[in-house]
C-alpha atoms as an extended CHARMM CRD file, in Angstrom:
* protein
*
       223  EXT
         1         1  MET       CA             52.1070000000      -75.5970000000     -170.1900000000  PROA      1               0.0000000000
         2         2  VAL       CA             54.9370000000      -76.4530000000     -167.7260000000  PROA      2               0.0000000000
         3         3  ARG       CA             54.5410000000      -73.2130000000     -165.7540000000  PROA      3               0.0000000000
         4         4  LEU       CA             50.7250000000      -73.8580000000     -165.4150000000  PROA      4               0.0000000000
         5         5  GLY       CA             51.3650000000      -77.3230000000     -163.8360000000  PROA      5               0.0000000000
         6         6  PRO       CA             52.0900000000      -79.5570000000     -162.1730000000  PROA      6               0.0000000000
         7         7  PHE       CA             50.1610000000      -82.0640000000     -164.1280000000  PROA      7               0.0000000000
         8         8  GLY       CA             49.9360000000      -85.6360000000     -163.1900000000  PROA      8               0.0000000000
         9         9  PRO       CA             50.6980000000      -88.6150000000     -165.3240000000  PROA      9               0.0000000000
        10        10  CYS       CA             48.6460000000      -89.1500000000     -168.4890000000  PROA      10              0.0000000000
        11        11  PRO       CA             46.7370000000      -85.8020000000     -168.0590000000  PROA      11              0.0000000000
        12        12  ARG       CA             43.2290000000      -85.5700000000     -169.4540000000  PROA      12              0.0000000000
        13        13  ILE       CA             42.3130000000      -81.9530000000     -170.4540000000  PROA      13              0.0000000000
        14        14  ALA       CA             39.7680000000      -80.0590000000     -172.4420000000  PROA      14              0.0000000000
        15        15  ALA       CA             40.0350000000      -77.0800000000     -174.7790000000  PROA      15              0.0000000000
        16        16  ALA       CA             37.3110000000      -74.5520000000     -175.5700000000  PROA      16              0.0000000000
        17        17  VAL       CA             37.3560000000      -74.3670000000     -179.3550000000  PROA      17              0.0000000000
        18        18  SER       CA             35.2880000000      -71.7200000000     -181.0480000000  PROA      18              0.0000000000
        19        19  GLY       CA             36.6880000000      -72.6610000000     -184.5030000000  PROA      19              0.0000000000
        20        20  GLY       CA             38.5360000000      -69.4060000000     -184.8880000000  PROA      20              0.0000000000
        21        21  ALA       CA             42.2260000000      -69.1120000000     -185.4340000000  PROA      21              0.0000000000
        22        22  ASP       CA             43.2120000000      -68.6640000000     -181.7990000000  PROA      22              0.0000000000
        23        23  SER       CA             41.3800000000      -71.6000000000     -180.2340000000  PROA      23              0.0000000000
        24        24  SER       CA             42.1960000000      -73.8370000000     -183.2310000000  PROA      24              0.0000000000
        25        25  ALA       CA             45.8520000000      -73.1810000000     -182.7460000000  PROA      25              0.0000000000
        26        26  LEU       CA             45.3720000000      -73.8360000000     -179.0990000000  PROA      26              0.0000000000
        27        27  ALA       CA             43.7760000000      -77.2020000000     -179.8280000000  PROA      27              0.0000000000
        28        28  VAL       CA             46.5730000000      -78.3750000000     -182.1700000000  PROA      28              0.0000000000
        29        29  LEU       CA             49.3200000000      -77.2170000000     -179.7880000000  PROA      29              0.0000000000
        30        30  ALA       CA             47.5570000000      -78.8970000000     -176.8610000000  PROA      30              0.0000000000
        31        31  ARG       CA             47.0320000000      -82.1020000000     -178.7260000000  PROA      31              0.0000000000
        32        32  ASP       CA             50.8280000000      -82.3340000000     -179.6250000000  PROA      32              0.0000000000
        33        33  TRP       CA             51.6750000000      -81.4940000000     -175.8940000000  PROA      33              0.0000000000
        34        34  VAL       CA             49.2820000000      -83.9060000000     -174.1900000000  PROA      34              0.0000000000
        35        35  ARG       CA             50.2190000000      -86.7720000000     -176.6080000000  PROA      35              0.0000000000
        36        36  GLY       CA             53.8520000000      -86.2120000000     -175.5660000000  PROA      36              0.0000000000
        37        37  MET       CA             52.4970000000      -86.5890000000     -171.8380000000  PROA      37              0.0000000000
        38        38  GLY       CA             50.6150000000      -89.8080000000     -172.6200000000  PROA      38              0.0000000000
        39        39  GLY       CA             47.3230000000      -88.0290000000     -171.9690000000  PROA      39              0.0000000000
        40        40  SER       CA             44.2680000000      -86.8910000000     -173.9710000000  PROA      40              0.0000000000
        41        41  LEU       CA             42.4900000000      -83.7450000000     -175.1360000000  PROA      41              0.0000000000
        42        42  ASP       CA             38.7870000000      -83.0870000000     -175.7100000000  PROA      42              0.0000000000
        43        43  ALA       CA             37.5940000000      -80.1650000000     -177.7270000000  PROA      43              0.0000000000
        44        44  LEU       CA             34.3960000000      -78.4620000000     -176.4940000000  PROA      44              0.0000000000
        45        45  ILE       CA             32.6730000000      -76.3350000000     -179.0910000000  PROA      45              0.0000000000
        46        46  VAL       CA             29.9310000000      -73.8890000000     -177.8790000000  PROA      46              0.0000000000
        47        47  ASP       CA             27.1400000000      -72.9370000000     -180.2540000000  PROA      47              0.0000000000
        48        48  HSD       CA             25.4880000000      -69.7840000000     -178.9380000000  PROA      48              0.0000000000
        49        49  GLY       CA             22.7190000000      -69.9290000000     -181.3770000000  PROA      49              0.0000000000
        50        50  LEU       CA             22.8770000000      -66.2970000000     -182.0180000000  PROA      50              0.0000000000
        51        51  ARG       CA             23.4670000000      -66.4630000000     -185.7850000000  PROA      51              0.0000000000
        52        52  VAL       CA             21.8680000000      -68.4970000000     -188.5150000000  PROA      52              0.0000000000
        53        53  GLU       CA             25.3120000000      -69.9570000000     -189.5190000000  PROA      53              0.0000000000
        54        54  SER       CA             26.3760000000      -70.8940000000     -185.9990000000  PROA      54              0.0000000000
        55        55  ALA       CA             25.2060000000      -74.4810000000     -185.9940000000  PROA      55              0.0000000000
        56        56  ALA       CA             26.8260000000      -75.2220000000     -189.3570000000  PROA      56              0.0000000000
        57        57  GLU       CA             30.1450000000      -73.4860000000     -188.2160000000  PROA      57              0.0000000000
        58        58  ALA       CA             30.0910000000      -75.5950000000     -185.0300000000  PROA      58              0.0000000000
        59        59  ALA       CA             29.6690000000      -78.7740000000     -186.9900000000  PROA      59              0.0000000000
        60        60  LEU       CA             32.4650000000      -77.7920000000     -189.2900000000  PROA      60              0.0000000000
        61        61  THR       CA             34.6710000000      -77.0270000000     -186.3310000000  PROA      61              0.0000000000
        62        62  ARG       CA             33.8610000000      -80.4320000000     -184.8650000000  PROA      62              0.0000000000
        63        63  ASP       CA             34.7190000000      -82.1480000000     -188.1210000000  PROA      63              0.0000000000
        64        64  ARG       CA             37.9810000000      -80.3750000000     -188.4200000000  PROA      64              0.0000000000
        65        65  MET       CA             38.8990000000      -81.2180000000     -184.7640000000  PROA      65              0.0000000000
        66        66  MET       CA             37.9920000000      -84.8750000000     -185.4180000000  PROA      66              0.0000000000
        67        67  ALA       CA             40.0930000000      -84.8480000000     -188.7380000000  PROA      67              0.0000000000
        68        68  LEU       CA             43.0710000000      -83.7360000000     -186.5140000000  PROA      68              0.0000000000
        69        69  GLY       CA             42.5850000000      -86.6910000000     -184.0560000000  PROA      69              0.0000000000
        70        70  ILE       CA             40.8990000000      -84.7290000000     -181.3880000000  PROA      70              0.0000000000
        71        71  PRO       CA             37.5070000000      -85.8300000000     -179.9510000000  PROA      71              0.0000000000
        72        72  ALA       CA             35.0830000000      -83.0140000000     -180.1910000000  PROA      72              0.0000000000
        73        73  ARG       CA             31.6590000000      -82.2390000000     -178.6170000000  PROA      73              0.0000000000
        74        74  ILE       CA             29.1640000000      -79.4790000000     -179.4370000000  PROA      74              0.0000000000
        75        75  LEU       CA             27.5360000000      -77.6660000000     -176.5320000000  PROA      75              0.0000000000
        76        76  THR       CA             24.3660000000      -75.8700000000     -177.7290000000  PROA      76              0.0000000000
        77        77  LEU       CA             23.0760000000      -72.9660000000     -175.7310000000  PROA      77              0.0000000000
        78        78  THR       CA             19.4570000000      -72.1950000000     -175.5330000000  PROA      78              0.0000000000
        79        79  GLY       CA             17.6600000000      -69.0460000000     -174.1330000000  PROA      79              0.0000000000
        80        80  LEU       CA             19.9420000000      -66.4440000000     -175.1780000000  PROA      80              0.0000000000
        81        81  ALA       CA             18.4730000000      -63.4290000000     -176.9500000000  PROA      81              0.0000000000
        82        82  ARG       CA             19.7880000000      -60.2050000000     -178.4490000000  PROA      82              0.0000000000
        83        83  GLY       CA             19.6740000000      -57.2280000000     -176.1760000000  PROA      83              0.0000000000
        84        84  PRO       CA             21.5000000000      -55.3340000000     -173.4600000000  PROA      84              0.0000000000
        85        85  ALA       CA             24.6670000000      -56.9400000000     -172.1130000000  PROA      85              0.0000000000
        86        86  LEU       CA             24.6340000000      -59.7480000000     -174.7180000000  PROA      86              0.0000000000
        87        87  ALA       CA             28.4460000000      -60.3080000000     -174.6810000000  PROA      87              0.0000000000
        88        88  GLU       CA             28.3610000000      -60.6420000000     -170.8280000000  PROA      88              0.0000000000
        89        89  ARG       CA             25.3070000000      -62.9110000000     -170.7670000000  PROA      89              0.0000000000
        90        90  ALA       CA             26.8190000000      -65.1750000000     -173.5470000000  PROA      90              0.0000000000
        91        91  ARG       CA             30.1430000000      -65.2770000000     -171.6500000000  PROA      91              0.0000000000
        92        92  ARG       CA             28.4220000000      -66.4520000000     -168.4490000000  PROA      92              0.0000000000
        93        93  ALA       CA             26.2670000000      -69.1040000000     -170.3700000000  PROA      93              0.0000000000
        94        94  ARG       CA             29.2890000000      -70.2740000000     -172.2450000000  PROA      94              0.0000000000
        95        95  TYR       CA             31.5380000000      -70.8580000000     -169.0840000000  PROA      95              0.0000000000
        96        96  GLU       CA             28.6230000000      -72.5770000000     -167.3680000000  PROA      96              0.0000000000
        97        97  ALA       CA             28.1320000000      -75.0080000000     -170.2580000000  PROA      97              0.0000000000
        98        98  LEU       CA             31.8580000000      -75.5620000000     -170.5290000000  PROA      98              0.0000000000
        99        99  ALA       CA             32.2480000000      -76.1500000000     -166.8140000000  PROA      99              0.0000000000
       100       100  GLU       CA             29.3590000000      -78.5730000000     -166.6830000000  PROA      100             0.0000000000
       101       101  ALA       CA             30.7840000000      -80.6200000000     -169.6300000000  PROA      101             0.0000000000
       102       102  CYS       CA             34.1250000000      -80.8900000000     -167.8310000000  PROA      102             0.0000000000
       103       103  ARG       CA             32.4250000000      -82.0850000000     -164.6570000000  PROA      103             0.0000000000
       104       104  GLN       CA             30.5070000000      -84.6630000000     -166.5260000000  PROA      104             0.0000000000
       105       105  ALA       CA             33.7590000000      -86.0090000000     -168.1110000000  PROA      105             0.0000000000
       106       106  SER       CA             35.6870000000      -85.7000000000     -164.8010000000  PROA      106             0.0000000000
       107       107  ILE       CA             38.0540000000      -83.2830000000     -166.4830000000  PROA      107             0.0000000000
       108       108  ARG       CA             39.6770000000      -80.7450000000     -164.1070000000  PROA      108             0.0000000000
       109       109  ASP       CA             41.7850000000      -78.6250000000     -166.5100000000  PROA      109             0.0000000000
       110       110  LEU       CA             40.1620000000      -76.4610000000     -169.2910000000  PROA      110             0.0000000000
       111       111  LEU       CA             42.3740000000      -74.6240000000     -171.8470000000  PROA      111             0.0000000000
       112       112  LEU       CA             41.2580000000      -71.1910000000     -173.0480000000  PROA      112             0.0000000000
       113       113  GLY       CA             42.7940000000      -69.5900000000     -176.1840000000  PROA      113             0.0000000000
       114       114  HSD       CA             43.1960000000      -66.0040000000     -174.9740000000  PROA      114             0.0000000000
       115       115  HSD       CA             46.3590000000      -64.3680000000     -176.4010000000  PROA      115             0.0000000000
       116       116  ALA       CA             48.4030000000      -61.2560000000     -175.9980000000  PROA      116             0.0000000000
       117       117  GLY       CA             45.8440000000      -59.0810000000     -177.9140000000  PROA      117             0.0000000000
       118       118  ASP       CA             43.0100000000      -60.4140000000     -175.6640000000  PROA      118             0.0000000000
       119       119  GLN       CA             45.0550000000      -59.5160000000     -172.5730000000  PROA      119             0.0000000000
       120       120  VAL       CA             45.7780000000      -55.9640000000     -173.7380000000  PROA      120             0.0000000000
       121       121  GLU       CA             42.1450000000      -55.3420000000     -174.5970000000  PROA      121             0.0000000000
       122       122  THR       CA             40.9410000000      -56.6930000000     -171.3180000000  PROA      122             0.0000000000
       123       123  VAL       CA             43.0900000000      -54.3080000000     -169.4130000000  PROA      123             0.0000000000
       124       124  ALA       CA             42.0630000000      -51.4480000000     -171.6580000000  PROA      124             0.0000000000
       125       125  MET       CA             38.3180000000      -52.1480000000     -170.9520000000  PROA      125             0.0000000000
       126       126  ARG       CA             38.9680000000      -52.3750000000     -167.2070000000  PROA      126             0.0000000000
       127       127  VAL       CA             40.8400000000      -48.9960000000     -167.3090000000  PROA      127             0.0000000000
       128       128  LEU       CA             37.9140000000      -47.4840000000     -169.0940000000  PROA      128             0.0000000000
       129       129  ARG       CA             35.6570000000      -48.7090000000     -166.3350000000  PROA      129             0.0000000000
       130       130  GLY       CA             37.9210000000      -47.0840000000     -163.7050000000  PROA      130             0.0000000000
       131       131  THR       CA             39.5740000000      -50.2390000000     -162.3720000000  PROA      131             0.0000000000
       132       132  ARG       CA             42.8330000000      -49.9870000000     -160.5200000000  PROA      132             0.0000000000
       133       133  ASN       CA             45.4690000000      -52.2740000000     -158.9620000000  PROA      133             0.0000000000
       134       134  ASP       CA             44.4480000000      -55.9620000000     -159.5660000000  PROA      134             0.0000000000
       135       135  GLY       CA             42.4260000000      -55.1230000000     -162.5230000000  PROA      135             0.0000000000
       136       136  ILE       CA             45.3970000000      -53.8920000000     -164.3680000000  PROA      136             0.0000000000
       137       137  ALA       CA             46.9440000000      -57.3490000000     -163.9960000000  PROA      137             0.0000000000
       138       138  GLY       CA             44.6710000000      -58.6180000000     -166.7080000000  PROA      138             0.0000000000
       139       139  MET       CA             43.4180000000      -62.2490000000     -166.9160000000  PROA      139             0.0000000000
       140       140  SER       CA             45.2750000000      -64.8430000000     -164.9240000000  PROA      140             0.0000000000
       141       141  ALA       CA             47.2070000000      -67.7180000000     -166.6130000000  PROA      141             0.0000000000
       142       142  VAL       CA             45.7180000000      -70.0730000000     -163.9950000000  PROA      142             0.0000000000
       143       143  ARG       CA             42.3410000000      -69.6430000000     -162.2070000000  PROA      143             0.0000000000
       144       144  GLU       CA             40.4480000000      -72.0680000000     -160.2820000000  PROA      144             0.0000000000
       145       145  VAL       CA             36.6260000000      -71.9100000000     -160.1600000000  PROA      145             0.0000000000
       146       146  GLN       CA             34.6910000000      -74.5250000000     -158.2600000000  PROA      146             0.0000000000
       147       147  GLY       CA             37.1910000000      -77.2790000000     -158.8170000000  PROA      147             0.0000000000
       148       148  LEU       CA             37.8200000000      -76.4640000000     -162.3970000000  PROA      148             0.0000000000
       149       149  ARG       CA             41.2100000000      -75.0360000000     -163.3880000000  PROA      149             0.0000000000
       150       150  LEU       CA             40.9770000000      -72.3940000000     -166.2110000000  PROA      150             0.0000000000
       151       151  LEU       CA             44.3990000000      -72.4220000000     -168.1020000000  PROA      151             0.0000000000
       152       152  ARG       CA             45.4880000000      -69.6210000000     -170.5140000000  PROA      152             0.0000000000
       153       153  PRO       CA             48.8350000000      -70.7590000000     -171.8710000000  PROA      153             0.0000000000
       154       154  LEU       CA             48.9170000000      -68.2660000000     -174.8740000000  PROA      154             0.0000000000
       155       155  LEU       CA             48.5830000000      -65.0070000000     -172.9760000000  PROA      155             0.0000000000
       156       156  SER       CA             51.9940000000      -63.8380000000     -174.1630000000  PROA      156             0.0000000000
       157       157  VAL       CA             51.5780000000      -64.9990000000     -177.8690000000  PROA      157             0.0000000000
       158       158  HSD       CA             50.6550000000      -62.6440000000     -180.5880000000  PROA      158             0.0000000000
       159       159  PRO       CA             47.6130000000      -63.8320000000     -182.6330000000  PROA      159             0.0000000000
       160       160  ALA       CA             49.5440000000      -63.3080000000     -185.8770000000  PROA      160             0.0000000000
       161       161  ARG       CA             51.8990000000      -66.1390000000     -184.7330000000  PROA      161             0.0000000000
       162       162  LEU       CA             49.0400000000      -68.4130000000     -184.1630000000  PROA      162             0.0000000000
       163       163  ARG       CA             47.6970000000      -67.8450000000     -187.5970000000  PROA      163             0.0000000000
       164       164  GLU       CA             51.1080000000      -68.4250000000     -189.1120000000  PROA      164             0.0000000000
       165       165  PHE       CA             51.3820000000      -71.5890000000     -187.2020000000  PROA      165             0.0000000000
       166       166  LEU       CA             47.9170000000      -72.7840000000     -188.5550000000  PROA      166             0.0000000000
       167       167  THR       CA             48.9510000000      -71.8950000000     -192.0700000000  PROA      167             0.0000000000
       168       168  ARG       CA             52.1070000000      -73.9110000000     -191.8160000000  PROA      168             0.0000000000
       169       169  ARG       CA             50.1590000000      -76.8880000000     -190.4720000000  PROA      169             0.0000000000
       170       170  GLY       CA             47.4820000000      -76.5470000000     -193.2430000000  PROA      170             0.0000000000
       171       171  VAL       CA             44.7400000000      -76.0560000000     -190.7440000000  PROA      171             0.0000000000
       172       172  GLU       CA             41.7610000000      -73.8520000000     -191.6770000000  PROA      172             0.0000000000
       173       173  TRP       CA             39.6100000000      -71.8710000000     -189.2500000000  PROA      173             0.0000000000
       174       174  VAL       CA             36.2870000000      -69.8780000000     -189.0920000000  PROA      174             0.0000000000
       175       175  GLU       CA             36.2230000000      -66.1090000000     -189.1280000000  PROA      175             0.0000000000
       176       176  ASP       CA             33.6230000000      -64.8490000000     -186.6810000000  PROA      176             0.0000000000
       177       177  PRO       CA             31.8900000000      -61.6990000000     -188.0700000000  PROA      177             0.0000000000
       178       178  SER       CA             31.1420000000      -60.5170000000     -184.5180000000  PROA      178             0.0000000000
       179       179  ASN       CA             34.8500000000      -59.8860000000     -184.0970000000  PROA      179             0.0000000000
       180       180  ARG       CA             34.3930000000      -56.9300000000     -186.5620000000  PROA      180             0.0000000000
       181       181  ASP       CA             31.0800000000      -55.5910000000     -185.0200000000  PROA      181             0.0000000000
       182       182  ARG       CA             31.9620000000      -52.0880000000     -183.8860000000  PROA      182             0.0000000000
       183       183  VAL       CA             28.8050000000      -51.9050000000     -181.7550000000  PROA      183             0.0000000000
       184       184  ALA       CA             30.6220000000      -53.8850000000     -179.1180000000  PROA      184             0.0000000000
       185       185  LEU       CA             33.5240000000      -52.2630000000     -177.1250000000  PROA      185             0.0000000000
       186       186  ARG       CA             36.0580000000      -55.0470000000     -177.4990000000  PROA      186             0.0000000000
       187       187  PRO       CA             36.0840000000      -54.9200000000     -181.3430000000  PROA      187             0.0000000000
       188       188  ARG       CA             36.4410000000      -51.1340000000     -181.2750000000  PROA      188             0.0000000000
       189       189  LEU       CA             39.3250000000      -51.4820000000     -178.9950000000  PROA      189             0.0000000000
       190       190  ARG       CA             40.8500000000      -54.2690000000     -181.1590000000  PROA      190             0.0000000000
       191       191  GLN       CA             40.8240000000      -51.9970000000     -184.1980000000  PROA      191             0.0000000000
       192       192  GLY       CA             42.1130000000      -48.9940000000     -182.2340000000  PROA      192             0.0000000000
       193       193  LEU       CA             44.9250000000      -50.5450000000     -180.2950000000  PROA      193             0.0000000000
       194       194  ALA       CA             47.9160000000      -51.1010000000     -182.6700000000  PROA      194             0.0000000000
       195       195  ALA       CA             49.7760000000      -54.3240000000     -182.2620000000  PROA      195             0.0000000000
       196       196  ALA       CA             53.0190000000      -52.5190000000     -181.8880000000  PROA      196             0.0000000000
       197       197  SER       CA             51.7490000000      -50.9840000000     -178.5710000000  PROA      197             0.0000000000
       198       198  TRP       CA             51.2730000000      -54.5340000000     -177.0840000000  PROA      198             0.0000000000
       199       199  ASP       CA             55.0200000000      -54.8960000000     -176.5540000000  PROA      199             0.0000000000
       200       200  ARG       CA             55.0860000000      -51.8610000000     -174.3080000000  PROA      200             0.0000000000
       201       201  LEU       CA             51.9950000000      -52.7880000000     -172.3630000000  PROA      201             0.0000000000
       202       202  LEU       CA             52.3990000000      -56.5010000000     -171.7960000000  PROA      202             0.0000000000
       203       203  PRO       CA             55.5170000000      -56.1980000000     -169.5180000000  PROA      203             0.0000000000
       204       204  ALA       CA             53.5940000000      -53.7520000000     -167.2470000000  PROA      204             0.0000000000
       205       205  ILE       CA             50.5380000000      -56.1180000000     -167.1370000000  PROA      205             0.0000000000
       206       206  ALA       CA             52.9280000000      -59.1290000000     -166.2570000000  PROA      206             0.0000000000
       207       207  LEU       CA             54.4470000000      -57.0300000000     -163.4210000000  PROA      207             0.0000000000
       208       208  ALA       CA             50.9020000000      -56.2700000000     -162.1800000000  PROA      208             0.0000000000
       209       209  GLY       CA             50.0080000000      -59.8910000000     -162.4160000000  PROA      209             0.0000000000
       210       210  GLU       CA             53.1470000000      -60.9260000000     -160.3510000000  PROA      210             0.0000000000
       211       211  ARG       CA             52.1330000000      -58.4180000000     -157.6010000000  PROA      211             0.0000000000
       212       212  ARG       CA             48.6270000000      -59.7510000000     -157.5790000000  PROA      212             0.0000000000
       213       213  ALA       CA             49.9710000000      -63.2310000000     -157.3190000000  PROA      213             0.0000000000
       214       214  ARG       CA             52.1730000000      -62.2900000000     -154.2780000000  PROA      214             0.0000000000
       215       215  ASP       CA             49.2400000000      -60.6300000000     -152.5340000000  PROA      215             0.0000000000
       216       216  ASP       CA             47.0750000000      -63.6760000000     -153.1630000000  PROA      216             0.0000000000
       217       217  ALA       CA             49.7600000000      -65.8420000000     -151.7540000000  PROA      217             0.0000000000
       218       218  ALA       CA             50.2000000000      -63.7210000000     -148.5920000000  PROA      218             0.0000000000
       219       219  ILE       CA             46.3890000000      -63.6580000000     -148.0530000000  PROA      219             0.0000000000
       220       220  ALA       CA             46.2620000000      -67.5090000000     -148.4810000000  PROA      220             0.0000000000
       221       221  ALA       CA             49.0740000000      -67.8670000000     -146.0130000000  PROA      221             0.0000000000
       222       222  ALA       CA             47.4160000000      -65.7300000000     -143.4240000000  PROA      222             0.0000000000
       223       223  LEU       CA             44.1140000000      -67.6150000000     -143.8540000000  PROA      223             0.0000000000
């Protein structure tokens, strides 16, 4: 978190929590960090309404967050329907709901639980689409969108470590069946990319990210 700052005194932050292992671990880690800073954390849980079980899973996740001492709120999406580009449409709707909830609560920093595996998958998807240069840098650890800072503190952490952390803490999580749906590209890549290959790819992604950051800084200075 320190490298994503600086943060003011008593920071108030939010975390997007799906209920899965990655975002649940993020919430627990962020809770411990923000308490040490004298601040507070809110968990924002998005119910996409695309599965019959989603409302119950969102409520279960909210209860688990509350039991951990983390105030939690469910954001229910309406209007999403299955069909072409569902993942992209759901992503846009999710971020819009999260951003609006943060604005209403006067929260500027939103934590996202993307980890090392997500980073490698993202770059692989971009390569398949023919991206070059900046696209190979993957997701940014810090990105500002309309006054909201999106923070990804776990981009270098393997998901297995997050699950081990939750197990040690005795924290349960929800397994989303869509993560195993081979109709979508990302789950297919997830099953095809061996975790052992991440250690070879992540340094190259990090170097591309540093180059992109230098280019962005040069452009900002010129402007």
